[in-house]
Amino acid sequence: MSEAIAEAAEAEKIGEVPVGAVVEKDGEIIGRGHNLTETLKDPTAHAEIAAIREAAKKLGGWRLSGCSLYVTCEPCAMCAGAMVLSRIKKVYIGAMDPKSGACGSVFNIPGEQRLNHRIEVEAGIMGRECESMMKDFFKKRRKNSTEEVIK
């Protein structure tokens, strides 16, 4: 998870929401990503999607069987769907997202019995660090927007 947190820090440095993800197989990181939605003006440029794409490219195919995804914040419905479609084995989540999380908070896509693949989910991995990173980011953003209004 520390590598995913490092990716989240890279996102924060460029003004992106600090979410980072890595894909691991057999103890080796084969995919990395952090949010780039604002930078690329692309609503699909989430950390998980970037990490999954890089891992698939490295493995030479779209099936990521036997791979685990580590992500600092609970994936949204799009990312959870991509995890299912790519056959990720397990996802490790730092902080849950009670507003739009799709791995147990709002939806539970990885555990949906009607889908052809299910993903094991473990949450709370370095949860305090991941949660405080998000809270601090949005606190700064609110402070900055308030200061802009005052000017």
Coordinates of C-alpha atoms in Angstrom, one line a residue:
M1 CA 0.0 0.0 0.0
S2 CA 2.9 2.3 0.6
E3 CA 3.6 2.3 -3.2
A4 CA 0.0 3.2 -3.9
I5 CA 0.3 6.1 -1.3
A6 CA 3.4 7.3 -3.2
E7 CA 1.4 7.3 -6.4
A8 CA -1.4 9.3 -4.6
A9 CA 1.2 11.8 -3.5
E10 CA 2.3 12.3 -7.2
A11 CA -1.4 13.0 -8.1
E12 CA -1.6 15.6 -5.3
K13 CA 1.6 17.3 -6.4
I14 CA -0.1 18.2 -9.7
G15 CA -3.5 19.2 -8.2
E16 CA -5.3 15.9 -8.8
V17 CA -7.4 14.1 -6.2
P18 CA -4.8 12.0 -4.3
V19 CA -5.7 8.5 -5.3
G20 CA -3.0 6.0 -6.2
A21 CA -3.0 2.4 -7.3
V22 CA -0.6 -0.5 -8.0
V23 CA -1.1 -3.9 -9.5
E24 CA 1.0 -6.7 -8.0
K25 CA 1.7 -10.2 -9.3
D26 CA 3.9 -12.7 -7.5
G27 CA 5.4 -10.0 -5.3
E28 CA 6.3 -7.7 -8.2
I29 CA 4.6 -4.4 -9.1
I30 CA 3.5 -4.7 -12.7
G31 CA 1.3 -1.6 -13.0
R32 CA 1.1 1.8 -11.4
G33 CA -1.2 4.8 -11.7
H34 CA -2.5 7.9 -10.1
N35 CA -5.4 10.1 -10.9
L36 CA -5.0 12.3 -14.0
T37 CA -8.6 13.2 -14.7
E38 CA -8.0 17.0 -14.6
T39 CA -4.6 16.8 -16.3
L40 CA -5.8 14.8 -19.2
K41 CA -9.4 16.1 -19.2
D42 CA -10.5 12.5 -19.2
P43 CA -13.2 11.1 -16.8
T44 CA -11.7 7.6 -17.2
A45 CA -8.2 8.6 -16.1
H46 CA -8.5 7.1 -12.6
A47 CA -5.6 5.6 -10.8
E48 CA -7.0 2.1 -11.0
I49 CA -7.6 2.2 -14.7
A50 CA -4.0 3.4 -15.3
A51 CA -2.5 0.7 -13.2
I52 CA -4.7 -2.0 -14.8
R53 CA -3.7 -0.8 -18.3
E54 CA 0.0 -0.8 -17.5
A55 CA -0.3 -4.3 -15.9
A56 CA -2.2 -5.7 -18.9
K57 CA 0.4 -4.2 -21.3
K58 CA 3.3 -5.8 -19.2
L59 CA 1.6 -9.2 -19.2
G60 CA 0.6 -9.0 -22.8
G61 CA -3.1 -9.6 -22.3
W62 CA -6.2 -8.3 -20.6
R63 CA -6.6 -11.1 -18.1
L64 CA -4.9 -10.2 -14.8
S65 CA -5.6 -13.5 -13.1
G66 CA -3.5 -14.0 -10.0
C67 CA -3.0 -10.2 -9.6
S68 CA -3.9 -8.0 -6.7
L69 CA -4.7 -4.3 -6.8
Y70 CA -3.7 -1.9 -4.0
V71 CA -5.6 1.4 -4.0
T72 CA -5.7 4.2 -1.5
C73 CA -9.4 4.9 -1.9
E74 CA -12.3 2.6 -2.5
P75 CA -12.9 2.3 -6.3
C76 CA -15.9 3.8 -8.0
A77 CA -18.3 1.8 -10.1
M78 CA -16.2 2.3 -13.3
C79 CA -13.0 1.1 -11.7
A80 CA -14.7 -1.8 -9.8
G81 CA -16.2 -2.9 -13.1
A82 CA -12.8 -2.8 -14.8
M83 CA -11.3 -4.9 -12.0
V84 CA -14.0 -7.5 -12.5
L85 CA -13.5 -7.5 -16.3
S86 CA -9.8 -7.8 -15.9
R87 CA -10.1 -10.8 -13.5
I88 CA -8.2 -9.1 -10.6
K89 CA -8.0 -11.7 -7.8
K90 CA -8.0 -9.4 -4.8
V91 CA -8.2 -5.7 -4.0
Y92 CA -6.7 -4.1 -1.0
I93 CA -8.3 -0.7 -0.1
G94 CA -6.9 2.0 2.1
A95 CA -9.9 4.3 2.8
M96 CA -13.5 3.5 2.1
D97 CA -15.6 6.0 0.1
P98 CA -19.1 6.2 1.6
K99 CA -20.3 8.6 -1.1
S100 CA -19.4 6.7 -4.3
G101 CA -17.5 3.6 -3.4
A102 CA -18.4 0.5 -5.3
C103 CA -16.6 -2.2 -3.3
G104 CA -18.9 -2.4 -0.3
S105 CA -19.9 1.2 0.6
V106 CA -22.6 2.2 -1.9
F107 CA -22.4 -0.8 -4.3
N108 CA -20.5 -4.1 -4.1
I109 CA -19.5 -4.8 -7.6
P110 CA -16.6 -7.2 -6.7
G111 CA -19.0 -9.4 -4.8
E112 CA -21.9 -9.3 -7.2
Q113 CA -23.1 -12.8 -7.6
R114 CA -24.7 -12.2 -11.1
L115 CA -21.3 -11.3 -12.6
N116 CA -19.0 -13.9 -14.0
H117 CA -16.0 -13.1 -11.7
R118 CA -15.8 -12.0 -8.1
I119 CA -13.0 -10.3 -6.3
E120 CA -11.8 -10.7 -2.7
V121 CA -11.8 -7.3 -0.9
E122 CA -9.8 -6.3 2.1
A123 CA -10.2 -2.7 3.4
G124 CA -8.5 -0.6 5.9
I125 CA -4.9 -1.2 4.8
M126 CA -3.0 1.8 6.0
G127 CA -6.4 3.3 6.3
R128 CA -5.5 6.3 8.5
E129 CA -2.8 7.4 6.2
C130 CA -5.0 7.1 3.1
E131 CA -8.0 8.8 4.7
S132 CA -6.0 11.7 6.1
M133 CA -4.4 12.3 2.7
M134 CA -7.9 12.7 1.1
K135 CA -9.3 14.8 4.0
D136 CA -6.3 17.1 4.0
F137 CA -6.5 17.5 0.2
F138 CA -10.1 18.6 0.3
K139 CA -9.6 20.8 3.4
K140 CA -6.9 22.7 1.5
R141 CA -9.1 22.9 -1.6
R142 CA -12.0 24.3 0.4
K143 CA -9.7 26.8 2.1
N144 CA -8.2 27.9 -1.2
S145 CA -11.6 28.4 -2.8
T146 CA -12.8 30.4 0.2
E147 CA -9.8 32.6 -0.1
E148 CA -10.4 33.2 -3.8
V149 CA -14.0 34.3 -3.0
I150 CA -12.7 36.7 -0.4
K151 CA -10.2 38.3 -2.8

